[in-house]
mmCIF file of C-alpha atoms in Angstrom:
data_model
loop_
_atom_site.group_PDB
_atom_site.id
_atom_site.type_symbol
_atom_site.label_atom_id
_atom_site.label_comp_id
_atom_site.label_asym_id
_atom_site.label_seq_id
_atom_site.Cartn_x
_atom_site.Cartn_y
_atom_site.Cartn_z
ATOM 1 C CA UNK F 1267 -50.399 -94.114 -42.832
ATOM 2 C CA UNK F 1268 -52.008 -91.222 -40.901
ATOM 3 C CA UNK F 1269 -50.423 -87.906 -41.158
ATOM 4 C CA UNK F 1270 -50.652 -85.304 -38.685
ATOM 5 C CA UNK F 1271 -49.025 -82.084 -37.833
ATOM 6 C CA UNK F 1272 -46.176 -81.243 -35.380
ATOM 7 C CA UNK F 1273 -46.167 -77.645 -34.246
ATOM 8 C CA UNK F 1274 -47.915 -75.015 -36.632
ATOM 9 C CA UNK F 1275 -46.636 -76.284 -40.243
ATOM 10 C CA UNK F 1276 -44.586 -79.767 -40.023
ATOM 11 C CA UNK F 1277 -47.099 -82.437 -41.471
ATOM 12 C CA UNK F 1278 -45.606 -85.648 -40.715
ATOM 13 C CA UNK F 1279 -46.705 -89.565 -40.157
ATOM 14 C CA UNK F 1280 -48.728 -90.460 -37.069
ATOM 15 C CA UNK F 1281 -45.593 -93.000 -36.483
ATOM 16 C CA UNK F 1282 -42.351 -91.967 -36.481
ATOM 17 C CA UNK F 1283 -39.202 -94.771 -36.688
ATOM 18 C CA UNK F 1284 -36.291 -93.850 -34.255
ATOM 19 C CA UNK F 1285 -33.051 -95.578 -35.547
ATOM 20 C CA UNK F 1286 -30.348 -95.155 -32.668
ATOM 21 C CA UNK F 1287 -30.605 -98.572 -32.132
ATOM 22 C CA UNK F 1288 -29.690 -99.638 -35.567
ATOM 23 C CA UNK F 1289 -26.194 -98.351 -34.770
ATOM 24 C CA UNK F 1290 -25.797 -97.962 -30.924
ATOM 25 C CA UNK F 1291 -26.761 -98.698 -27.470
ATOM 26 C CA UNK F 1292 -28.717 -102.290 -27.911
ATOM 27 C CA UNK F 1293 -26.272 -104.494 -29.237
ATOM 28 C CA UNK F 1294 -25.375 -105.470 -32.489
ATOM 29 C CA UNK F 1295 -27.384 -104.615 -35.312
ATOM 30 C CA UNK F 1296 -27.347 -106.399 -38.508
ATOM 31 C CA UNK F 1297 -27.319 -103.134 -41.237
ATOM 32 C CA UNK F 1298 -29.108 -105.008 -44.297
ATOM 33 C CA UNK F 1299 -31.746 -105.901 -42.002
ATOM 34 C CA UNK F 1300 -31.922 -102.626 -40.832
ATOM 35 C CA UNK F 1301 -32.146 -100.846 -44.368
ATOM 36 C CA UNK F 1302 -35.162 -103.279 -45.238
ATOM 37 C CA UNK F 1303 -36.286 -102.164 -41.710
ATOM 38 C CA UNK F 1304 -36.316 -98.341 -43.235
ATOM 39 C CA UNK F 1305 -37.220 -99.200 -46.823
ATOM 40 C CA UNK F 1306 -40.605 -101.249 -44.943
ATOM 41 C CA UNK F 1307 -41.121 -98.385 -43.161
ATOM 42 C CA UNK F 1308 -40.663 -95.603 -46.061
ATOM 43 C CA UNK F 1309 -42.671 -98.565 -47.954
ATOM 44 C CA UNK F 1310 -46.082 -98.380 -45.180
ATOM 45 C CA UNK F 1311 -45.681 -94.266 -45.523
ATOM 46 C CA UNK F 1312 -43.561 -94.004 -42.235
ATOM 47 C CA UNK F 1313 -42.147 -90.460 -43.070
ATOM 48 C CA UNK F 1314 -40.319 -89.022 -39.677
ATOM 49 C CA UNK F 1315 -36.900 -90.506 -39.248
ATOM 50 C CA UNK F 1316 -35.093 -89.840 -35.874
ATOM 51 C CA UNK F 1317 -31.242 -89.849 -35.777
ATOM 52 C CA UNK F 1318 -28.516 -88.216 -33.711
ATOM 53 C CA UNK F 1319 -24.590 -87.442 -34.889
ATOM 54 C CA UNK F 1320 -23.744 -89.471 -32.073
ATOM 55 C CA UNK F 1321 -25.378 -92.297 -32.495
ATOM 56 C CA UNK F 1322 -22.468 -94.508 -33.406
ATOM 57 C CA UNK F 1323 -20.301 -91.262 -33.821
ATOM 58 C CA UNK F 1324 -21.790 -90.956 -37.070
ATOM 59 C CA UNK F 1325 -23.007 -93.981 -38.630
ATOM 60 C CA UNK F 1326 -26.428 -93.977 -37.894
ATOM 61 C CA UNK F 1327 -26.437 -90.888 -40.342
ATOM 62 C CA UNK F 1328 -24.267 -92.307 -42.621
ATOM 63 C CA UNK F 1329 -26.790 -95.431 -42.446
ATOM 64 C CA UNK F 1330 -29.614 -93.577 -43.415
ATOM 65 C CA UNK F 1331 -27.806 -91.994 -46.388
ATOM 66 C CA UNK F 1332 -27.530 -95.389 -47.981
ATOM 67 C CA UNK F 1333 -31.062 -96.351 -47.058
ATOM 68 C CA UNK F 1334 -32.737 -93.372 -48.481
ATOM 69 C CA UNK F 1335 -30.694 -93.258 -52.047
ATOM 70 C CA UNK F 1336 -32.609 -93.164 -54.547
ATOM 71 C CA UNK F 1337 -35.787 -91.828 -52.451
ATOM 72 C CA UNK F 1338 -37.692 -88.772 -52.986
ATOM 73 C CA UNK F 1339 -36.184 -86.265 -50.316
ATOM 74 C CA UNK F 1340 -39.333 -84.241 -50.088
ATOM 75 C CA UNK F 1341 -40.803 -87.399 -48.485
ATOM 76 C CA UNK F 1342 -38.741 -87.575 -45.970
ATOM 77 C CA UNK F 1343 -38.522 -85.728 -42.674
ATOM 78 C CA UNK F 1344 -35.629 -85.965 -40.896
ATOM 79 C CA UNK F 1345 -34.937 -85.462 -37.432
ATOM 80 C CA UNK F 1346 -31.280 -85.124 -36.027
ATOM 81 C CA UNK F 1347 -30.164 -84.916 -32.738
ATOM 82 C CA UNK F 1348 -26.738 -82.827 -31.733
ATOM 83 C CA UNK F 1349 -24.648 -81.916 -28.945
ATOM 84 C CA UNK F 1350 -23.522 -84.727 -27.364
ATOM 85 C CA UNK F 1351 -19.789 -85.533 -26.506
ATOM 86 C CA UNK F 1352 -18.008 -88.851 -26.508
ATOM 87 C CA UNK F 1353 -15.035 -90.381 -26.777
ATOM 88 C CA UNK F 1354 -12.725 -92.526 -28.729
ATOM 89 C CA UNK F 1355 -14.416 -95.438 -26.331
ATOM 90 C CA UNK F 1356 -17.606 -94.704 -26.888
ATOM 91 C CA UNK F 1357 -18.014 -93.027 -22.910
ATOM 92 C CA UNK F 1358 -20.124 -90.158 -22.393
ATOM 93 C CA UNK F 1359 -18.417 -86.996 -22.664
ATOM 94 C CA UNK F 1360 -20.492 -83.972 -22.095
ATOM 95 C CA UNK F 1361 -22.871 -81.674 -24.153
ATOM 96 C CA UNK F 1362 -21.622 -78.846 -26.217
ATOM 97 C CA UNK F 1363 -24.278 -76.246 -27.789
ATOM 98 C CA UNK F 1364 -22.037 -73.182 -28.013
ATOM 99 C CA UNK F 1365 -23.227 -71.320 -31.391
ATOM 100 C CA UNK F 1366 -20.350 -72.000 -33.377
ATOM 101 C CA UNK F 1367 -20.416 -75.871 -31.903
ATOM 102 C CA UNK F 1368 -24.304 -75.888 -33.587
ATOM 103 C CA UNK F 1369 -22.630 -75.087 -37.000
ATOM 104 C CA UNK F 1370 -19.980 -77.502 -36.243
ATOM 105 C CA UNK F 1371 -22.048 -80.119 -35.839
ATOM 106 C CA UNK F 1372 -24.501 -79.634 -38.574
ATOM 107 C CA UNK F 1373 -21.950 -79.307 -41.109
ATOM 108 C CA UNK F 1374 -21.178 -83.058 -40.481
ATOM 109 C CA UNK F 1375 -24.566 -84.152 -40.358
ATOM 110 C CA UNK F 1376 -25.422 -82.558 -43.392
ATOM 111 C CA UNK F 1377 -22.035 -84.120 -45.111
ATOM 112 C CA UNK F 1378 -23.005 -87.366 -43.562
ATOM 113 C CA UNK F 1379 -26.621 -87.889 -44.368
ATOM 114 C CA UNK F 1380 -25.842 -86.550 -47.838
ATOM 115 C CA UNK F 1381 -28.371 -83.823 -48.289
ATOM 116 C CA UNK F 1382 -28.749 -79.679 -48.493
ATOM 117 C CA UNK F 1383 -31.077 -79.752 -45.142
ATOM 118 C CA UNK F 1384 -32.458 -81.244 -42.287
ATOM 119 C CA UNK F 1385 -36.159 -81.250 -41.373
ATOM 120 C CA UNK F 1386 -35.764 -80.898 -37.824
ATOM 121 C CA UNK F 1387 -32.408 -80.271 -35.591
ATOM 122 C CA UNK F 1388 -32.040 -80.253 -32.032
ATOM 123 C CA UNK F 1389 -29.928 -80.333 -29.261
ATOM 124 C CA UNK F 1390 -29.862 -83.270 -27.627
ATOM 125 C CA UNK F 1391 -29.785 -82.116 -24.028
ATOM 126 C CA UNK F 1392 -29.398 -78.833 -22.137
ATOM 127 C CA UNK F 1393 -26.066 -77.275 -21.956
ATOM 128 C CA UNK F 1394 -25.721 -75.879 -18.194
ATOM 129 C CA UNK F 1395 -23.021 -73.930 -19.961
ATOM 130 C CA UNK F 1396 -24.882 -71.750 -22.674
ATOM 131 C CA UNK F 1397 -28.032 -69.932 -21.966
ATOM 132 C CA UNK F 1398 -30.712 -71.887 -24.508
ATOM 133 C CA UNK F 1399 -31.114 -68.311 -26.402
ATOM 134 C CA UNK F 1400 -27.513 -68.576 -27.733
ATOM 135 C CA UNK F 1401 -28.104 -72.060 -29.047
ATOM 136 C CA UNK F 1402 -31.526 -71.011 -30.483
ATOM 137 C CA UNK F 1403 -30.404 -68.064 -31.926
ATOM 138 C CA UNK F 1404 -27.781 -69.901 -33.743
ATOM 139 C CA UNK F 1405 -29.964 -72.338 -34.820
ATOM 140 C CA UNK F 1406 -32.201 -69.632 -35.971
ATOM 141 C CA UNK F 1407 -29.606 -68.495 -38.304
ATOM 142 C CA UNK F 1408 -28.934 -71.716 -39.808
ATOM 143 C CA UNK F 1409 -32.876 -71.882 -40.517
ATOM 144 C CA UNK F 1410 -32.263 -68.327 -42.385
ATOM 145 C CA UNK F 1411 -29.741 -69.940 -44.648
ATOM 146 C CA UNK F 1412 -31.899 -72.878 -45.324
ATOM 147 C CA UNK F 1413 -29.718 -75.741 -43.381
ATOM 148 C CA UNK F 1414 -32.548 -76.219 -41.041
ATOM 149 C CA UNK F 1415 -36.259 -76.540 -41.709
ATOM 150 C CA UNK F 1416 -37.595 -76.931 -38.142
ATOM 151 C CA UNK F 1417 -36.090 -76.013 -34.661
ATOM 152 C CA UNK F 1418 -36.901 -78.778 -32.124
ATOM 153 C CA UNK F 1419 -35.640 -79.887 -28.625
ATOM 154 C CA UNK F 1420 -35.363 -82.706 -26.178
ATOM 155 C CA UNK F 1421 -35.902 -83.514 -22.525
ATOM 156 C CA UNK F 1422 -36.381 -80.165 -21.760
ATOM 157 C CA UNK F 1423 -38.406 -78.202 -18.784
ATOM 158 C CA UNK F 1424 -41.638 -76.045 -19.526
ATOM 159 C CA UNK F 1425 -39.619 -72.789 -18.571
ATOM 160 C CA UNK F 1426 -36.655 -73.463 -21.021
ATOM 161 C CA UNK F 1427 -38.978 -74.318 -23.603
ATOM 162 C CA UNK F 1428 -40.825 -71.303 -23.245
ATOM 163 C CA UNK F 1429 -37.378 -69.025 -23.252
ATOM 164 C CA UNK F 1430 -36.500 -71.300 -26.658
ATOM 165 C CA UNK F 1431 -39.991 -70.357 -27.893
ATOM 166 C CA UNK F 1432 -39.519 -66.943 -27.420
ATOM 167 C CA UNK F 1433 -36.426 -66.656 -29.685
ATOM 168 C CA UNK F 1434 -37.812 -68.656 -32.430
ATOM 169 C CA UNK F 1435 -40.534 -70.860 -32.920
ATOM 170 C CA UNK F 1436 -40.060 -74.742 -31.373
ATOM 171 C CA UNK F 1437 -41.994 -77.685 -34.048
ATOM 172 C CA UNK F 1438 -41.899 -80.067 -31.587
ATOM 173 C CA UNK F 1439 -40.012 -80.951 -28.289
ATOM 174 C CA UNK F 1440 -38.416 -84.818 -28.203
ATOM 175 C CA UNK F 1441 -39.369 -86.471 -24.945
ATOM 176 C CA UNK F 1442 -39.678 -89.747 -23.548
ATOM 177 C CA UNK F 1443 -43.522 -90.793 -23.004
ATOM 178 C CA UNK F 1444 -45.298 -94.108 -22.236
ATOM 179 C CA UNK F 1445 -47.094 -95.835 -20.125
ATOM 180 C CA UNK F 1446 -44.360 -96.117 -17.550
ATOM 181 C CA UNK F 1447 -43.264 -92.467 -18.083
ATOM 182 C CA UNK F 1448 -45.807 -89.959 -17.712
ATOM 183 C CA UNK F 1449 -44.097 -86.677 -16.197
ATOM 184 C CA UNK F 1450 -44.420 -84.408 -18.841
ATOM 185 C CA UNK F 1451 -48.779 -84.512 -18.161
ATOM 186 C CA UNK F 1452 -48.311 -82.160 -15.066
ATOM 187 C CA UNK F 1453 -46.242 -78.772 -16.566
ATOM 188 C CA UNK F 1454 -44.503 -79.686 -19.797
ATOM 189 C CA UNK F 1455 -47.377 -81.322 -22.236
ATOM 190 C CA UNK F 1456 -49.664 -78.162 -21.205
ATOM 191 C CA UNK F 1457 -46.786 -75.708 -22.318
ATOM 192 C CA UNK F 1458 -46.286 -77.758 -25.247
ATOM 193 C CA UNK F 1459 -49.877 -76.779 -25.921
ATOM 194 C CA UNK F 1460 -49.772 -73.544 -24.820
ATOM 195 C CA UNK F 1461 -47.414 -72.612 -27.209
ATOM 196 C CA UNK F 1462 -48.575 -74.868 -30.025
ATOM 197 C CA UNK F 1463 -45.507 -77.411 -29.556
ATOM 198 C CA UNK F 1464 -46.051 -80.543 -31.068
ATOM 199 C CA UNK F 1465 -44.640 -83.941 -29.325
ATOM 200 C CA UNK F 1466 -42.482 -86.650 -30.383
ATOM 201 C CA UNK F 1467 -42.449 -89.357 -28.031
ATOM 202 C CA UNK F 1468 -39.550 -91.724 -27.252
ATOM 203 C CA UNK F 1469 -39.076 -94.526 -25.275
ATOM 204 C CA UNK F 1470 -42.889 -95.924 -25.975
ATOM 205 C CA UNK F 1471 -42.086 -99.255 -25.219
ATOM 206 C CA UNK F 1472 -40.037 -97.896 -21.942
ATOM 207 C CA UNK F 1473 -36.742 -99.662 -23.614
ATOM 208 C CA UNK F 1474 -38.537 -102.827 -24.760
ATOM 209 C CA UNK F 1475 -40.415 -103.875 -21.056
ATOM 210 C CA UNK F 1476 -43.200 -102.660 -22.681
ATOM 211 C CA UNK F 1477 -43.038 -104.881 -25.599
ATOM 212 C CA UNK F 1478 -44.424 -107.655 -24.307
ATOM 213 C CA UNK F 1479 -41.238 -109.725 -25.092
ATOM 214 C CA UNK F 1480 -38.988 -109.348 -22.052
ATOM 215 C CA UNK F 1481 -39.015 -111.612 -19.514
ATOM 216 C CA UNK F 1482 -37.632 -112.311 -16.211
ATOM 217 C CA UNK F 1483 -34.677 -114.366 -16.835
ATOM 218 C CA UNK F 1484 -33.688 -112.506 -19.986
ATOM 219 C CA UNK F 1485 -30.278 -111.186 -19.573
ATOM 220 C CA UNK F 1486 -30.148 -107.265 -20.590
ATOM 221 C CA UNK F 1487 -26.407 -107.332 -22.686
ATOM 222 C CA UNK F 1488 -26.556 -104.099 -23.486
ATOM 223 C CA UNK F 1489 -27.573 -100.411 -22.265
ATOM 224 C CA UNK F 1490 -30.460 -101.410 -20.348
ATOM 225 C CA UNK F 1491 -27.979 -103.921 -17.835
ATOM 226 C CA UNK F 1492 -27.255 -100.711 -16.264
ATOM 227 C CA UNK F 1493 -30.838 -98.981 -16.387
ATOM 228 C CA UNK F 1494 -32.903 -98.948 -13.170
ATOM 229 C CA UNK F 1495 -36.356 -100.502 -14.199
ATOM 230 C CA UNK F 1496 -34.005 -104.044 -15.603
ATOM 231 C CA UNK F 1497 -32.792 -104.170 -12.010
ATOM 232 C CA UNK F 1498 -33.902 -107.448 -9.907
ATOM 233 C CA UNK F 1499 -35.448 -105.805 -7.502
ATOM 234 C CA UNK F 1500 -37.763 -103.878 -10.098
ATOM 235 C CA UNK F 1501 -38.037 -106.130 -12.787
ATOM 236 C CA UNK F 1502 -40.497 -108.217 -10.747
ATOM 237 C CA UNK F 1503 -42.929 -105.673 -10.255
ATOM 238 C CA UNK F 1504 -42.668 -104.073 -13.790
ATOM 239 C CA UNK F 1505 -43.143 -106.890 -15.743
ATOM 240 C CA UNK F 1506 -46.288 -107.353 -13.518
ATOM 241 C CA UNK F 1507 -47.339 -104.739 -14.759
ATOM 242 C CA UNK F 1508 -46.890 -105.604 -18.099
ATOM 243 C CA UNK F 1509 -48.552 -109.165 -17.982
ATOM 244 C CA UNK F 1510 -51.725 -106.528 -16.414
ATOM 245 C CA UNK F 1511 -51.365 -105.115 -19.421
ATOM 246 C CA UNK F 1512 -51.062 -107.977 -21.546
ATOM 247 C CA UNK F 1513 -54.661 -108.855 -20.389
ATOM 248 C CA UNK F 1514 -56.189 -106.027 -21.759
ATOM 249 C CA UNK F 1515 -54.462 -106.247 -25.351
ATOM 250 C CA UNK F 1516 -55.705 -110.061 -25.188
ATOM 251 C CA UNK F 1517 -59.469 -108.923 -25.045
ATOM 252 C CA UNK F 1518 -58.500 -106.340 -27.971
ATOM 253 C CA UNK F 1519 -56.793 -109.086 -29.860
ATOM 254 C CA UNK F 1520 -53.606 -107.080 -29.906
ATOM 255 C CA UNK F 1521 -49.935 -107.262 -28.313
ATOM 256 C CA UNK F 1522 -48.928 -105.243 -25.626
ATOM 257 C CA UNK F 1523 -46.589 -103.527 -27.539
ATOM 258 C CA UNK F 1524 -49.355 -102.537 -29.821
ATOM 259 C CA UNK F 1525 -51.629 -101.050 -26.878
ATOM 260 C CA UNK F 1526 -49.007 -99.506 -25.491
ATOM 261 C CA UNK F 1527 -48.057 -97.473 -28.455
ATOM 262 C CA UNK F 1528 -52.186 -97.091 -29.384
ATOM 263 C CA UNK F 1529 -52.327 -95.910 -26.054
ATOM 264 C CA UNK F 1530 -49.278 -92.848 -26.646
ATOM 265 C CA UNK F 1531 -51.269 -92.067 -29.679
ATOM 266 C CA UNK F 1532 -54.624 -91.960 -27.852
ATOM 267 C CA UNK F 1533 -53.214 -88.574 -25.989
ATOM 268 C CA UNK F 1534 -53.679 -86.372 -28.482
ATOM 269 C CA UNK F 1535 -53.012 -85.408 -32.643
ATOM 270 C CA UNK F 1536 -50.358 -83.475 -31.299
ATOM 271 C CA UNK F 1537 -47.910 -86.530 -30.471
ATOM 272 C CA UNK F 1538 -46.380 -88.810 -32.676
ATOM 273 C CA UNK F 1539 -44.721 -92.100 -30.885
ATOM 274 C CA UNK F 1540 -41.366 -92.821 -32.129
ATOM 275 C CA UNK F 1541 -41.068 -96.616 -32.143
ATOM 276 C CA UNK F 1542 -37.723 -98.294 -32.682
ATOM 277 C CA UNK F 1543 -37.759 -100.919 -34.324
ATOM 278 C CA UNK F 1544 -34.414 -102.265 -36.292
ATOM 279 C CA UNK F 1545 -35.994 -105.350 -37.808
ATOM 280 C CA UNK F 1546 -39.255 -105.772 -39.708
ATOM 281 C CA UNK F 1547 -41.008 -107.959 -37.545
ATOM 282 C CA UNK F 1548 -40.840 -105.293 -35.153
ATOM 283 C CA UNK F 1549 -42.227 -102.710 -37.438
ATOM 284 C CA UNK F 1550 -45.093 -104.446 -38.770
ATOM 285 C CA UNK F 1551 -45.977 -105.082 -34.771
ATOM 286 C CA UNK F 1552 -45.650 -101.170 -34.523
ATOM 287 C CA UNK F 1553 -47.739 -100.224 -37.721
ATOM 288 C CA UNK F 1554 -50.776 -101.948 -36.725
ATOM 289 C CA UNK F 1555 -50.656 -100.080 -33.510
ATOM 290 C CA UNK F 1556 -51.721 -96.536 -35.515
ATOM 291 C CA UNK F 1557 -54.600 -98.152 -36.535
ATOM 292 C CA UNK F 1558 -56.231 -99.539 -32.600
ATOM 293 C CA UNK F 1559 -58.597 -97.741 -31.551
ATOM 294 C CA UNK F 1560 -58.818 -97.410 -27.767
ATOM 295 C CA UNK F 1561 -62.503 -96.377 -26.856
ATOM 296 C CA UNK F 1562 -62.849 -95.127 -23.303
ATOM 297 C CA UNK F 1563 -63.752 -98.137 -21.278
ATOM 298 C CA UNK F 1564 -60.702 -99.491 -22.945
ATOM 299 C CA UNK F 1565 -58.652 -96.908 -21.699
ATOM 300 C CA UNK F 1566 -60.114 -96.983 -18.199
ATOM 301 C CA UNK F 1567 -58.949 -100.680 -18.427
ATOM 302 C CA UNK F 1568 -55.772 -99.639 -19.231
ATOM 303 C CA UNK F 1569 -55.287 -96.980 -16.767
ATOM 304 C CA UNK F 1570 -56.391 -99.849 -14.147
ATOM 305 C CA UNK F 1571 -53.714 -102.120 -15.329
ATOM 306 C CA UNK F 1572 -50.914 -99.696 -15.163
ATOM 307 C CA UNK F 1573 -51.806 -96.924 -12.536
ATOM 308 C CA UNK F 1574 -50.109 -93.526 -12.879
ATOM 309 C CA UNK F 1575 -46.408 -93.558 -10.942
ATOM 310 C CA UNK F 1576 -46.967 -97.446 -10.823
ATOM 311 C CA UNK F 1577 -43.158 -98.357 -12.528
ATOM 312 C CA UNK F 1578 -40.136 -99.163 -9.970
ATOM 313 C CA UNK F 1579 -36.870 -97.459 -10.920
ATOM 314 C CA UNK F 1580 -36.140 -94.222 -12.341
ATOM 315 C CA UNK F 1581 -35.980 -94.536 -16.217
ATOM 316 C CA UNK F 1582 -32.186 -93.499 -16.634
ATOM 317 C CA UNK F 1583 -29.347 -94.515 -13.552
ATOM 318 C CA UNK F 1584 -28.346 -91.293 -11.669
ATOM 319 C CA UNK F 1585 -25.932 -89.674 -13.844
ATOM 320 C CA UNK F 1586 -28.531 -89.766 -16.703
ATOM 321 C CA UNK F 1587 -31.251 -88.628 -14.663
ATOM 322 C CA UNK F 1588 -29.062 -85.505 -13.747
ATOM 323 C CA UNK F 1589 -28.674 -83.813 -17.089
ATOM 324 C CA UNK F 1590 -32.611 -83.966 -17.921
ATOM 325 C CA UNK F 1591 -33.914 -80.613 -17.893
ATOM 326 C CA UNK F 1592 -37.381 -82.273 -18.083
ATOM 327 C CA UNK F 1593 -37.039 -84.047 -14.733
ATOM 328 C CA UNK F 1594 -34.898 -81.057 -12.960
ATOM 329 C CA UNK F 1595 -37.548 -78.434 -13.559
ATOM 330 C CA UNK F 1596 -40.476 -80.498 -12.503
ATOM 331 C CA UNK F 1597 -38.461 -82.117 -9.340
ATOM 332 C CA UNK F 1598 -40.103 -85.290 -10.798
ATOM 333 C CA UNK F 1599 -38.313 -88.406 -11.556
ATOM 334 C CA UNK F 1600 -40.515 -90.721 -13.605
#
């Protein structure tokens, strides 16, 4: 597996795995298949694990402490979302990064995933209701006392990422990047630069309509029945899109899913896709996607098959779209 670096001193793999869906949001998940999903991974030199406390109110953490037992820590990098409220049914509740919440919440994750420290912590959105300095600064104190390795964040604007920066250095900001979702190019990517932010993209496969495998009259049974692009009235055009693209990763000899993730990578050593995959056939799809090479003419082919701003449908419904930072600050919804 490649390796390369996020922000000024994380070196991690060139593909992350992101494991929410292993315990939330896309239906049932079988959990042996998805610890041989993280062993395979650990196995092909995958090193950058994504969770959140929330994911599953817990068990996604608790799922990776049984997966990685027995493995070398020092191999591992672990990235852990906070800050999200829910409640007893599983409804959205809120965000809460007050300082003493960020201790709150770490002491569980730490207690859950059954180790001294976590690689990389973050909150998980913006709280409108604490200035990003107090959550930093908190954060920063935790790195001190050696809970945290790495201060990251997610979905956030160019301006609150610089005021973040400014209180203690950011690794990498969390944000959703593909093919179908491209607004971080115009302000946030070049402050992510600017500042020497590294990038770990989510949502590669735009919720699996990039994968190559959804088609029209599959029924979406989970999160995504609810999510703009799976509507009838954009499904049509965006899985046109997708059979464009399918066309191009014929005359490469590779899947769609594959070019589209080749294609995240192809933006720059500074961004690491996050692909997530909760069975192995998924992951061995994603692996050989590090290793495409997309020369210019293929990317030009690329860019032809799905133009910039060419998706129907925001990529969260309304509420969602409402507490990104990263679409707020821009006034872009993509």
């Amino acid at each position: 597996m490649k390796a390369c670096m996020l922000g000024q001193q994380l070196r991690v793999s060139a593909l992350g795995l992101g494991c929410m869906g292993m315990s939330d949001l896309y239906g049932g998940a079988d959990a042996a298949e998805s610890i041989a999903t993280i062993h395979a991974a650990l196995d092909a030199g995958v090193a950058l694990f994504d969770s959140g406390d929330f994911y599953g109110m817990g068990h996604n953490e608790m799922l990776l402490h049984e997966a990685l037992r027995g493995r070398a820590r020092e191999r591992v990098v672990l990235s852990i979302k906070f800050g999200a409220l829910r409640d007893p049914a599983g409804a959205w509740a809120g965000v809460d990064t007050r300082p003493a919440a960020v201790k709150n919440f770490l002491a569980y994750t730490l207690r859950r995933l059954g180790t001294d420290y976590v690689d990389i912590y973050r909150p998980t959105r913006l709280d409108p209701a604490v200035p990003i300095e107090d959550t930093i600064g908190a954060m920063a104190d935790m790195v001190q006392a050696g809970y945290i390795r790495h201060v990251g964040l997610s979905e956030v604007g160019a301006e609150t990422l610089r005021r973040a920066h400014a209180v203690h250095p950011i690794t990498d900001l969390q944000v959703e990047y593909s093919l179908f979702s491209r607004g971080i190019e115009a302000e946030i990517l070049p402050a992510c630069r600017e500042l020497g932010v590294g990038v770990t993209a989510y949502g590669v496969l735009s919720r699996g309509l990039l994968s190559g495998h959804w088609f029209r009259d599959r029924q979406a049974r989970d999160i995504r029945a609810i999510l703009p692009r799976f509507q009838a009235h954009n499904l049509d055009r965006n899985l046109a899109l997708v059979e464009a693209l399918r066309a191009v990763a014929q005359v490469k000899g590779a899947t769609v899913a594959q070019v589209a993730i080749a294609w995240v990578s192809s933006r720059g050593a500074d961004i690491v896709p996050l692909v997530g995959a909760r069975r192995r056939d998924q992951l061995r799809e994603s692996l050989t996607a590090v290793e495409l090479s997309l020369s210019p003419a293929d990317l030009a082919s690329i860019e032809q098959a799905v133009p910039l701003g060419a998706v129907a449908g925001d990529r969260y419904h309304p509420q969602g779209m409402g507490v990104l930072d990263s679409e707020r600050r821009s006034g872009r919804q993509s």
